[in-house]
Amino acid sequence: MAAAGSVVAGRGGGRFSGFVRLAVALQTVSILFQAVTAGMAMSSQVGATLHDIGSRGMYAMSMLYLLAAVLAWRPGGAPARPVLYATGFLALGTLQVVMGVLHVMEVHLPLGVLMFGLSMLDLGRVALRRTRPTAETEATAATEATV
């Protein structure tokens, strides 16, 4: 019975679910930082420098999210879907960096808005996730209810 409960419990991400939440939060904050510094870059060299440094940070946070999602999936037993989300963010981040370096603002700016919106949705998904009761916790609750 305990083995079945732990398998079901592992579907929530287990010990790596907090790491995934942290990685998504850091990614979202880094994308927000990029939006703020993009506005500053239009008017000052300091803003442009901060935006350049922030692009590296945002890309690193996307890689951290992918690492967290893979760790939650393989050793943690969580679903594979967050790995697909993280891979998508890394691909969008790569395109974003390339468009920024090439100064293709017609793609760079809307892509940044899209990435922020998707990251907020993903943050809401991981932060507001309800944990399903496992067979083990249901049995414990049933036992406590009869006592």
Coordinates of N, CA and C in Angstrom, one line a residue, residues 15-122:
R15 N 10.0 15.9 -4.4 CA 10.9 16.8 -3.8 C 11.4 17.9 -4.7
F16 N 11.1 17.8 -6.0 CA 11.6 18.8 -6.9 C 10.5 19.8 -7.3
S17 N 9.3 19.7 -6.8 CA 8.2 20.6 -7.1 C 8.5 22.0 -6.7
G18 N 9.1 22.2 -5.5 CA 9.5 23.5 -5.1 C 10.5 24.1 -5.9
F19 N 11.4 23.3 -6.4 CA 12.5 23.8 -7.3 C 11.9 24.3 -8.6
V20 N 10.8 23.6 -9.1 CA 10.2 24.0 -10.4 C 9.4 25.4 -10.1
R21 N 8.8 25.5 -9.0 CA 8.1 26.7 -8.6 C 9.1 27.9 -8.6
L22 N 10.2 27.7 -7.9 CA 11.2 28.7 -7.8 C 11.8 29.1 -9.2
A23 N 12.0 28.1 -10.0 CA 12.6 28.4 -11.3 C 11.6 29.2 -12.2
V24 N 10.3 28.8 -12.2 CA 9.3 29.6 -12.9 C 9.2 31.0 -12.4
A25 N 9.2 31.2 -11.1 CA 9.1 32.5 -10.5 C 10.3 33.3 -10.9
L26 N 11.5 32.8 -10.8 CA 12.7 33.5 -11.2 C 12.7 33.9 -12.7
Q27 N 12.2 33.0 -13.5 CA 12.1 33.2 -15.0 C 11.1 34.4 -15.2
T28 N 10.0 34.4 -14.5 CA 9.0 35.5 -14.7 C 9.6 36.8 -14.2
V29 N 10.3 36.8 -13.1 CA 10.9 38.1 -12.6 C 11.9 38.6 -13.6
S30 N 12.7 37.6 -14.1 CA 13.7 38.1 -15.1 C 13.1 38.6 -16.4
I31 N 12.0 38.1 -16.8 CA 11.4 38.6 -18.0 C 10.8 40.0 -17.7
L32 N 10.2 40.2 -16.5 CA 9.7 41.5 -16.1 C 10.8 42.5 -16.0
F33 N 12.0 42.1 -15.5 CA 13.2 43.0 -15.5 C 13.5 43.4 -16.9
Q34 N 13.5 42.5 -17.8 CA 13.8 42.8 -19.2 C 12.8 43.8 -19.8
A35 N 11.5 43.7 -19.4 CA 10.6 44.7 -19.9 C 10.9 46.1 -19.3
V36 N 11.2 46.2 -18.1 CA 11.5 47.4 -17.4 C 12.8 48.0 -18.1
T37 N 13.8 47.2 -18.2 CA 15.1 47.7 -18.8 C 15.0 48.0 -20.3
A38 N 14.0 47.4 -21.0 CA 13.8 47.7 -22.4 C 13.3 49.2 -22.5
G39 N 12.4 49.6 -21.6 CA 12.0 51.0 -21.6 C 13.1 51.9 -21.3
M40 N 14.0 51.5 -20.4 CA 15.1 52.3 -20.0 C 16.1 52.4 -21.1
A41 N 16.3 51.3 -21.9 CA 17.2 51.3 -23.0 C 16.9 52.3 -24.1
M42 N 15.7 52.6 -24.2 CA 15.3 53.6 -25.2 C 15.8 55.0 -24.9
S43 N 16.1 55.2 -23.6 CA 16.5 56.6 -23.2 C 17.9 56.8 -22.6
S44 N 18.5 55.7 -22.3 CA 19.9 55.8 -21.7 C 20.8 54.6 -22.0
Q45 N 22.0 54.9 -21.9 CA 23.0 53.8 -22.1 C 23.0 52.9 -21.0
V46 N 22.8 53.3 -19.8 CA 22.7 52.5 -18.6 C 21.6 51.4 -18.8
G47 N 20.4 51.9 -19.3 CA 19.3 51.0 -19.5 C 19.7 50.0 -20.5
A48 N 20.4 50.3 -21.6 CA 20.8 49.4 -22.6 C 21.8 48.3 -22.0
T49 N 22.7 48.8 -21.2 CA 23.6 47.9 -20.5 C 22.8 46.9 -19.6
L50 N 21.9 47.4 -18.8 CA 21.1 46.6 -17.9 C 20.3 45.6 -18.7
H51 N 19.8 46.0 -19.9 CA 19.0 45.1 -20.7 C 19.8 44.0 -21.3
D52 N 21.1 44.4 -21.7 CA 22.0 43.4 -22.2 C 22.4 42.3 -21.1
I53 N 22.7 42.8 -19.9 CA 23.0 41.9 -18.8 C 21.8 41.0 -18.4
G54 N 20.6 41.7 -18.4 CA 19.4 41.0 -18.1 C 19.0 39.9 -19.1
S55 N 19.4 40.1 -20.4 CA 19.1 39.0 -21.4 C 19.8 37.7 -21.0
R56 N 21.1 37.9 -20.5 CA 21.8 36.7 -20.1 C 21.2 36.0 -18.9
G57 N 20.7 36.8 -18.0 CA 20.0 36.3 -16.8 C 18.7 35.6 -17.1
M58 N 17.9 36.2 -18.1 CA 16.7 35.6 -18.5 C 16.9 34.3 -19.2
Y59 N 18.0 34.2 -20.0 CA 18.3 33.0 -20.7 C 18.7 31.9 -19.7
A60 N 19.5 32.3 -18.7 CA 19.9 31.4 -17.6 C 18.7 30.9 -16.8
M61 N 17.8 31.8 -16.5 CA 16.6 31.3 -15.8 C 15.7 30.3 -16.6
S62 N 15.7 30.5 -17.9 CA 15.0 29.6 -18.8 C 15.7 28.2 -18.8
M63 N 17.0 28.2 -18.7 CA 17.8 26.9 -18.6 C 17.6 26.3 -17.3
L64 N 17.5 27.1 -16.2 CA 17.2 26.6 -14.9 C 15.9 26.0 -14.8
Y65 N 14.9 26.6 -15.4 CA 13.5 26.0 -15.5 C 13.5 24.7 -16.2
L66 N 14.3 24.6 -17.3 CA 14.3 23.3 -18.0 C 15.0 22.2 -17.1
L67 N 16.1 22.6 -16.4 CA 16.7 21.7 -15.5 C 15.8 21.2 -14.4
A68 N 15.1 22.2 -13.8 CA 14.1 21.8 -12.7 C 13.0 20.9 -13.2
A69 N 12.5 21.2 -14.4 CA 11.4 20.4 -15.0 C 11.9 19.0 -15.2
V70 N 13.1 18.8 -15.8 CA 13.6 17.5 -16.0 C 13.9 16.7 -14.7
L71 N 14.4 17.4 -13.7 CA 14.6 16.7 -12.4 C 13.3 16.3 -11.8
A72 N 12.3 17.2 -11.9 CA 11.0 16.8 -11.4 C 10.3 15.7 -12.1
W73 N 10.6 15.6 -13.4 CA 10.0 14.5 -14.3 C 10.7 13.2 -14.1
R74 N 12.0 13.1 -14.3 CA 12.7 11.8 -14.3 C 12.9 11.3 -12.9
P75 N 13.7 11.8 -12.0 CA 13.8 11.2 -10.7 C 12.6 11.5 -9.8
G76 N 11.9 12.6 -10.1 CA 10.8 13.0 -9.2 C 9.5 12.4 -9.5
G77 N 9.3 11.9 -10.7 CA 8.1 11.2 -11.1 C 7.0 12.1 -11.5
A78 N 7.2 13.4 -11.7 CA 6.2 14.3 -12.1 C 5.9 14.1 -13.6
P79 N 4.8 14.7 -14.1 CA 4.4 14.6 -15.5 C 5.5 15.2 -16.4
A80 N 5.6 14.9 -17.6 CA 6.6 15.4 -18.6 C 6.1 16.7 -19.2
R81 N 4.9 17.1 -19.0 CA 4.4 18.3 -19.7 C 5.2 19.6 -19.3
P82 N 5.6 19.8 -18.1 CA 6.4 21.0 -17.8 C 7.8 21.0 -18.5
V83 N 8.3 19.8 -18.9 CA 9.5 19.8 -19.6 C 9.3 20.4 -21.0
L84 N 8.1 20.1 -21.6 CA 7.7 20.7 -22.9 C 7.6 22.2 -22.8
Y85 N 6.9 22.7 -21.7 CA 6.8 24.1 -21.5 C 8.2 24.8 -21.3
A86 N 9.1 24.2 -20.5 CA 10.4 24.8 -20.3 C 11.2 24.8 -21.6
T87 N 11.1 23.7 -22.4 CA 11.8 23.7 -23.7 C 11.2 24.8 -24.6
G88 N 9.9 25.0 -24.6 CA 9.3 26.1 -25.4 C 9.8 27.4 -25.0
F89 N 9.9 27.6 -23.7 CA 10.5 28.9 -23.2 C 11.9 29.1 -23.6
L90 N 12.7 28.0 -23.5 CA 14.1 28.1 -24.0 C 14.2 28.4 -25.4
A91 N 13.3 27.8 -26.2 CA 13.3 28.1 -27.7 C 12.9 29.6 -27.9
L92 N 11.8 30.0 -27.2 CA 11.4 31.4 -27.4 C 12.5 32.4 -26.9
G93 N 13.2 32.0 -25.9 CA 14.3 32.9 -25.3 C 15.4 32.9 -26.3
T94 N 15.7 31.8 -27.0 CA 16.8 31.8 -28.0 C 16.4 32.7 -29.2
L95 N 15.2 32.6 -29.6 CA 14.7 33.5 -30.7 C 14.7 34.9 -30.3
Q96 N 14.3 35.2 -29.0 CA 14.3 36.5 -28.5 C 15.7 37.2 -28.5
V97 N 16.6 36.4 -28.0 CA 18.0 36.9 -28.0 C 18.5 37.2 -29.4
V98 N 18.3 36.3 -30.3 CA 18.7 36.5 -31.7 C 18.1 37.7 -32.3
M99 N 16.8 37.9 -32.1 CA 16.1 39.0 -32.7 C 16.6 40.3 -32.1
G100 N 16.9 40.3 -30.8 CA 17.4 41.5 -30.1 C 18.8 41.8 -30.6
V101 N 19.7 40.8 -30.8 CA 21.0 41.1 -31.3 C 21.0 41.6 -32.7
L102 N 20.1 41.1 -33.5 CA 19.9 41.6 -34.9 C 19.1 42.9 -35.0
H103 N 18.6 43.4 -33.9 CA 17.8 44.6 -33.8 C 16.5 44.5 -34.7
V104 N 15.9 43.4 -34.7 CA 14.6 43.2 -35.4 C 13.5 43.5 -34.3
M105 N 13.3 44.7 -34.1 CA 12.3 45.1 -33.0 C 10.9 44.7 -33.3
E106 N 10.5 44.6 -34.6 CA 9.2 44.2 -34.9 C 8.8 42.8 -34.4
V107 N 9.9 42.0 -34.2 CA 9.7 40.6 -33.6 C 10.1 40.6 -32.2
H108 N 11.1 41.3 -31.8 CA 11.7 41.2 -30.5 C 10.7 41.7 -29.4
L109 N 10.1 42.9 -29.7 CA 9.2 43.4 -28.7 C 7.9 42.6 -28.5
P110 N 7.2 42.2 -29.5 CA 6.0 41.4 -29.3 C 6.3 40.0 -28.7
L111 N 7.5 39.5 -29.1 CA 7.9 38.2 -28.5 C 8.1 38.3 -27.0
G112 N 8.7 39.4 -26.6 CA 8.9 39.7 -25.2 C 7.6 39.8 -24.4
V113 N 6.6 40.4 -25.0 CA 5.3 40.5 -24.4 C 4.7 39.1 -24.3
L114 N 4.8 38.3 -25.4 CA 4.2 37.0 -25.4 C 4.9 36.1 -24.3
M115 N 6.2 36.2 -24.2 CA 7.0 35.4 -23.2 C 6.6 35.8 -21.8
F116 N 6.4 37.1 -21.5 CA 5.9 37.5 -20.2 C 4.5 37.0 -19.9
G117 N 3.6 37.1 -20.8 CA 2.3 36.5 -20.6 C 2.3 35.0 -20.4
L118 N 3.0 34.3 -21.2 CA 3.1 32.8 -21.0 C 3.8 32.5 -19.7
S119 N 4.8 33.2 -19.3 CA 5.5 33.0 -18.1 C 4.5 33.2 -16.9
M120 N 3.7 34.3 -17.0 CA 2.7 34.5 -15.9 C 1.7 33.4 -15.8
L121 N 1.3 32.9 -16.9 CA 0.3 31.8 -16.9 C 1.0 30.5 -16.3
D122 N 2.2 30.3 -16.7 CA 2.9 29.1 -16.1 C 3.2 29.3 -14.6

